[in-house]
mmCIF file of C-alpha atoms and ligand atoms in Angstrom:
data_model
loop_
_atom_site.group_PDB
_atom_site.id
_atom_site.type_symbol
_atom_site.label_atom_id
_atom_site.label_comp_id
_atom_site.label_asym_id
_atom_site.label_seq_id
_atom_site.Cartn_x
_atom_site.Cartn_y
_atom_site.Cartn_z
ATOM 1 C CA UNK A 150 -19.037 18.598 -21.250
ATOM 2 C CA UNK A 151 -16.697 15.732 -20.155
ATOM 3 C CA UNK A 152 -16.915 14.791 -16.447
ATOM 4 C CA UNK A 153 -14.839 12.274 -14.696
ATOM 5 C CA UNK A 154 -15.062 10.569 -11.323
ATOM 6 C CA UNK A 155 -11.746 10.035 -9.387
ATOM 7 C CA UNK A 156 -12.781 7.581 -6.340
ATOM 8 C CA UNK A 157 -10.567 6.403 -3.564
ATOM 9 C CA UNK A 158 -10.349 6.558 0.247
ATOM 10 C CA UNK A 159 -7.736 9.299 0.394
ATOM 11 C CA UNK A 160 -6.963 8.494 3.891
ATOM 12 C CA UNK A 161 -4.814 10.703 3.869
ATOM 13 C CA UNK A 162 -4.174 12.761 0.528
ATOM 14 C CA UNK A 163 -0.639 12.292 -0.838
ATOM 15 C CA UNK A 164 1.383 13.912 -3.621
ATOM 16 C CA UNK A 165 0.549 10.955 -5.626
ATOM 17 C CA UNK A 166 -3.201 11.560 -5.383
ATOM 18 C CA UNK A 167 -2.582 15.216 -6.034
ATOM 19 C CA UNK A 168 -0.529 14.432 -9.053
ATOM 20 C CA UNK A 169 -3.501 12.335 -10.403
ATOM 21 C CA UNK A 170 -5.925 15.144 -9.619
ATOM 22 C CA UNK A 171 -3.990 17.703 -11.375
ATOM 23 C CA UNK A 172 -3.508 15.467 -14.505
ATOM 24 C CA UNK A 173 -7.206 14.761 -14.629
ATOM 25 C CA UNK A 174 -8.471 18.252 -14.035
ATOM 26 C CA UNK A 175 -6.269 19.236 -17.182
ATOM 27 C CA UNK A 176 -7.961 16.554 -19.238
ATOM 28 C CA UNK A 177 -11.554 16.998 -18.145
ATOM 29 C CA UNK A 178 -14.027 19.770 -17.943
ATOM 30 C CA UNK A 179 -15.127 18.586 -14.516
ATOM 31 C CA UNK A 180 -13.598 16.146 -11.955
ATOM 32 C CA UNK A 181 -15.180 14.779 -8.999
ATOM 33 C CA UNK A 182 -12.789 13.501 -6.359
ATOM 34 C CA UNK A 183 -15.080 11.250 -4.355
ATOM 35 C CA UNK A 184 -14.340 9.704 -0.976
ATOM 36 C CA UNK A 185 -15.801 6.344 -0.652
ATOM 37 C CA UNK A 186 -17.474 5.678 2.755
ATOM 38 C CA UNK A 187 -17.352 2.535 4.722
ATOM 39 C CA UNK A 188 -14.296 1.242 2.995
ATOM 40 C CA UNK A 189 -11.644 1.287 5.662
ATOM 41 C CA UNK A 190 -12.753 0.294 9.377
ATOM 42 C CA UNK A 191 -10.103 2.290 11.009
ATOM 43 C CA UNK A 192 -9.526 5.335 9.141
ATOM 44 C CA UNK A 193 -7.121 8.039 10.148
ATOM 45 C CA UNK A 194 -9.493 10.872 9.161
ATOM 46 C CA UNK A 195 -13.116 11.115 8.993
ATOM 47 C CA UNK A 196 -14.678 11.603 5.683
ATOM 48 C CA UNK A 197 -15.611 15.091 6.411
ATOM 49 C CA UNK A 198 -12.033 15.850 7.606
ATOM 50 C CA UNK A 199 -10.664 14.500 4.334
ATOM 51 C CA UNK A 200 -13.115 16.529 2.241
ATOM 52 C CA UNK A 201 -12.172 19.706 4.217
ATOM 53 C CA UNK A 202 -8.509 18.993 3.663
ATOM 54 C CA UNK A 203 -8.682 18.208 -0.049
ATOM 55 C CA UNK A 204 -10.894 21.253 -0.679
ATOM 56 C CA UNK A 205 -8.437 23.410 1.010
ATOM 57 C CA UNK A 206 -5.366 21.880 -0.841
ATOM 58 C CA UNK A 207 -7.260 21.991 -4.178
ATOM 59 C CA UNK A 208 -8.722 25.658 -3.856
ATOM 60 C CA UNK A 209 -6.866 26.890 -6.768
ATOM 61 C CA UNK A 210 -8.357 24.352 -9.179
ATOM 62 C CA UNK A 211 -11.518 25.640 -10.598
ATOM 63 C CA UNK A 212 -13.146 22.546 -12.120
ATOM 64 C CA UNK A 213 -12.712 20.163 -9.149
ATOM 65 C CA UNK A 214 -15.636 18.965 -6.896
ATOM 66 C CA UNK A 215 -14.810 17.101 -3.735
ATOM 67 C CA UNK A 216 -17.511 14.806 -2.424
ATOM 68 C CA UNK A 217 -18.239 11.512 -0.822
ATOM 69 C CA UNK A 218 -20.377 8.474 -1.939
ATOM 70 C CA UNK A 219 -21.904 5.516 -0.441
ATOM 71 C CA UNK A 220 -22.884 3.289 -3.262
ATOM 72 C CA UNK A 221 -21.299 1.354 -6.214
ATOM 73 C CA UNK A 222 -18.702 3.430 -7.974
ATOM 74 C CA UNK A 223 -20.554 3.147 -11.310
ATOM 75 C CA UNK A 224 -23.792 3.838 -9.742
ATOM 76 C CA UNK A 225 -22.402 7.217 -8.351
ATOM 77 C CA UNK A 226 -20.634 7.889 -11.778
ATOM 78 C CA UNK A 227 -24.133 7.665 -13.423
ATOM 79 C CA UNK A 228 -25.642 9.921 -10.901
ATOM 80 C CA UNK A 229 -23.281 12.782 -11.374
ATOM 81 C CA UNK A 230 -23.156 11.983 -15.275
ATOM 82 C CA UNK A 231 -19.556 11.090 -15.258
ATOM 83 C CA UNK A 232 -18.577 8.892 -18.234
ATOM 84 C CA UNK A 233 -15.061 8.266 -17.043
ATOM 85 C CA UNK A 234 -13.583 6.850 -13.953
ATOM 86 C CA UNK A 235 -9.917 7.841 -13.226
ATOM 87 C CA UNK A 236 -7.561 5.522 -11.502
ATOM 88 C CA UNK A 237 -3.884 5.715 -10.786
ATOM 89 C CA UNK A 238 -1.474 3.029 -11.845
ATOM 90 C CA UNK A 239 1.787 2.820 -9.861
ATOM 91 C CA UNK A 240 3.889 -0.146 -9.741
ATOM 92 C CA UNK A 241 2.779 -3.666 -11.150
ATOM 93 C CA UNK A 242 1.282 -4.396 -7.929
ATOM 94 C CA UNK A 243 -1.738 -2.181 -8.824
ATOM 95 C CA UNK A 244 -2.314 -3.718 -12.034
ATOM 96 C CA UNK A 245 -4.266 -7.150 -11.321
ATOM 97 C CA UNK A 246 -6.668 -5.441 -8.931
ATOM 98 C CA UNK A 247 -7.311 -2.398 -11.117
ATOM 99 C CA UNK A 248 -7.828 -4.357 -14.153
ATOM 100 C CA UNK A 249 -10.236 -6.414 -12.272
ATOM 101 C CA UNK A 250 -12.172 -3.491 -10.897
ATOM 102 C CA UNK A 251 -12.339 -1.849 -14.440
ATOM 103 C CA UNK A 252 -13.697 -5.017 -16.071
ATOM 104 C CA UNK A 253 -16.248 -5.463 -13.335
ATOM 105 C CA UNK A 254 -17.224 -1.921 -13.658
ATOM 106 C CA UNK A 255 -17.608 -2.265 -17.405
ATOM 107 C CA UNK A 256 -19.626 -5.422 -16.901
ATOM 108 C CA UNK A 257 -22.048 -3.319 -14.640
ATOM 109 C CA UNK A 258 -22.242 -0.241 -16.843
ATOM 110 C CA UNK A 259 -20.629 -0.642 -20.202
ATOM 111 C CA UNK A 260 -20.822 2.995 -21.238
ATOM 112 C CA UNK A 261 -18.493 4.092 -18.267
ATOM 113 C CA UNK A 262 -14.820 3.813 -19.249
ATOM 114 C CA UNK A 263 -12.083 3.444 -16.724
ATOM 115 C CA UNK A 264 -8.868 5.812 -17.469
ATOM 116 C CA UNK A 265 -5.550 4.760 -16.056
ATOM 117 C CA UNK A 266 -3.001 7.454 -15.425
ATOM 118 C CA UNK A 267 0.563 7.065 -14.435
ATOM 119 C CA UNK A 268 1.964 9.562 -11.779
ATOM 120 C CA UNK A 269 5.179 11.348 -11.852
ATOM 121 C CA UNK A 270 8.055 8.984 -11.335
ATOM 122 C CA UNK A 271 8.932 10.078 -7.696
ATOM 123 C CA UNK A 272 5.297 8.947 -6.615
ATOM 124 C CA UNK A 273 5.368 5.615 -8.143
ATOM 125 C CA UNK A 274 5.872 3.870 -4.775
ATOM 126 C CA UNK A 275 3.810 6.203 -2.800
ATOM 127 C CA UNK A 276 0.652 5.252 -0.803
ATOM 128 C CA UNK A 277 -1.195 6.481 2.170
ATOM 129 C CA UNK A 278 -0.157 3.374 3.801
ATOM 130 C CA UNK A 279 3.512 4.018 3.369
ATOM 131 C CA UNK A 280 3.171 7.578 4.765
ATOM 132 C CA UNK A 281 1.338 6.249 7.859
ATOM 133 C CA UNK A 282 4.277 3.627 8.225
ATOM 134 C CA UNK A 283 6.941 6.284 8.062
ATOM 135 C CA UNK A 284 5.350 8.679 10.513
ATOM 136 C CA UNK A 285 4.846 5.895 12.765
ATOM 137 C CA UNK A 286 8.517 5.865 13.254
ATOM 138 C CA UNK A 287 8.639 9.573 13.154
ATOM 139 C CA UNK A 288 10.260 9.560 9.600
ATOM 140 C CA UNK A 289 10.197 12.670 7.478
ATOM 141 C CA UNK A 290 6.812 12.599 5.506
ATOM 142 C CA UNK A 291 7.285 16.215 3.941
ATOM 143 C CA UNK A 292 8.079 14.973 0.565
ATOM 144 C CA UNK A 293 5.047 12.701 0.492
ATOM 145 C CA UNK A 294 2.021 14.729 1.598
ATOM 146 C CA UNK A 295 1.217 18.431 1.287
ATOM 147 C CA UNK A 296 2.059 20.543 4.553
ATOM 148 C CA UNK A 297 -1.614 20.771 5.697
ATOM 149 C CA UNK A 298 -1.947 16.952 5.580
ATOM 150 C CA UNK A 299 1.371 16.454 7.583
ATOM 151 C CA UNK A 300 0.258 18.885 10.256
ATOM 152 C CA UNK A 301 -3.028 17.073 10.642
ATOM 153 C CA UNK A 302 -1.505 13.692 10.444
ATOM 154 C CA UNK A 303 1.058 14.582 13.322
ATOM 155 C CA UNK A 304 -2.051 15.890 15.296
ATOM 156 C CA UNK A 305 -4.026 12.772 14.939
ATOM 157 C CA UNK A 306 -1.041 10.559 15.667
ATOM 158 C CA UNK A 307 -0.432 12.442 18.920
ATOM 159 C CA UNK A 308 -4.168 12.297 19.910
ATOM 160 C CA UNK A 309 -4.575 8.646 18.906
ATOM 161 C CA UNK A 310 -1.214 7.542 20.239
ATOM 162 C CA UNK A 311 -0.118 6.142 17.115
ATOM 163 C CA UNK A 312 3.436 6.805 17.341
ATOM 164 C CA UNK A 313 5.725 3.592 17.856
ATOM 165 C CA UNK A 314 8.587 5.446 19.325
HETATM 166 P P1 LIG B 597 -7.885 2.836 -2.725
HETATM 167 O O1 LIG B 597 -8.978 3.225 -3.694
HETATM 168 O O2 LIG B 597 -7.296 1.431 -2.994
HETATM 169 O O3 LIG B 597 -8.408 2.967 -1.151
HETATM 170 P P2 LIG B 597 -6.541 5.277 -2.492
HETATM 171 O O4 LIG B 597 -7.601 5.960 -1.916
HETATM 172 O O5 LIG B 597 -5.162 5.546 -1.909
HETATM 173 O O6 LIG B 597 -6.840 3.605 -2.765
HETATM 174 O O7 LIG B 597 -6.245 5.813 -4.059
HETATM 175 C C1 LIG B 597 -7.222 6.173 -5.002
HETATM 176 C C2 LIG B 597 -6.604 6.164 -6.175
HETATM 177 O O8 LIG B 597 -5.459 7.012 -6.260
HETATM 178 C C3 LIG B 597 -6.357 4.632 -6.712
HETATM 179 O O9 LIG B 597 -6.616 4.494 -8.186
HETATM 180 C C4 LIG B 597 -4.798 4.674 -6.461
HETATM 181 O O10 LIG B 597 -4.187 3.752 -7.563
HETATM 182 C C5 LIG B 597 -4.456 6.067 -6.805
HETATM 183 N N1 LIG B 597 -3.229 6.350 -6.127
HETATM 184 C C6 LIG B 597 -2.927 6.437 -4.918
HETATM 185 N N2 LIG B 597 -1.632 6.644 -4.636
HETATM 186 C C7 LIG B 597 -1.055 6.918 -5.978
HETATM 187 C C8 LIG B 597 0.126 7.418 -6.415
HETATM 188 N N3 LIG B 597 1.207 7.597 -5.675
HETATM 189 N N4 LIG B 597 0.274 7.406 -7.710
HETATM 190 C C9 LIG B 597 -0.749 7.297 -8.536
HETATM 191 N N5 LIG B 597 -1.918 6.949 -8.218
HETATM 192 C C10 LIG B 597 -2.050 6.637 -6.830
#
């Protein structure tokens, strides 16, 4: 049984994340999408809200588990018996940080392998941060995030008065 861990903040889930999830789920018997707690000081969504949305959006995928974790990624991987960590590689800008993380994680737990996946080319420049920037100026984010995420983001932007215009 091959289990993989796909960690991140997923605040909020984009089509880029979803692309990674679908690729990983077709490669592994079981994939844990795991939200790291305490990464961002000012998240848009609570961890529980993010878990709920990702579960709803991926309910058609049978070998996925959406959870959160609060420890070193490799320690959590060990706990769930995942031998693989999935990370997405977008443009060159991701490379240095991701390589550094992969090598640090290997130093900590040599038997866990990091696997880099490339998204479909439409998503190569897509990040949660970009979606927030576009929505801030009321731009169209429908091609960037699933409809449920778009609706929830708009609700939070209203509530927290995050629109710039
Ligand atoms: P971080 O872990 O830096 O908080 P995210 O939670 O946004 O980043 O993303 C988690 C993982 O998903 C990272 O490996 C990131 O590179 C990857 N990822 C995010 N957006 C995309 C995308 N558009 N295409 C491919 N991978 C992506």
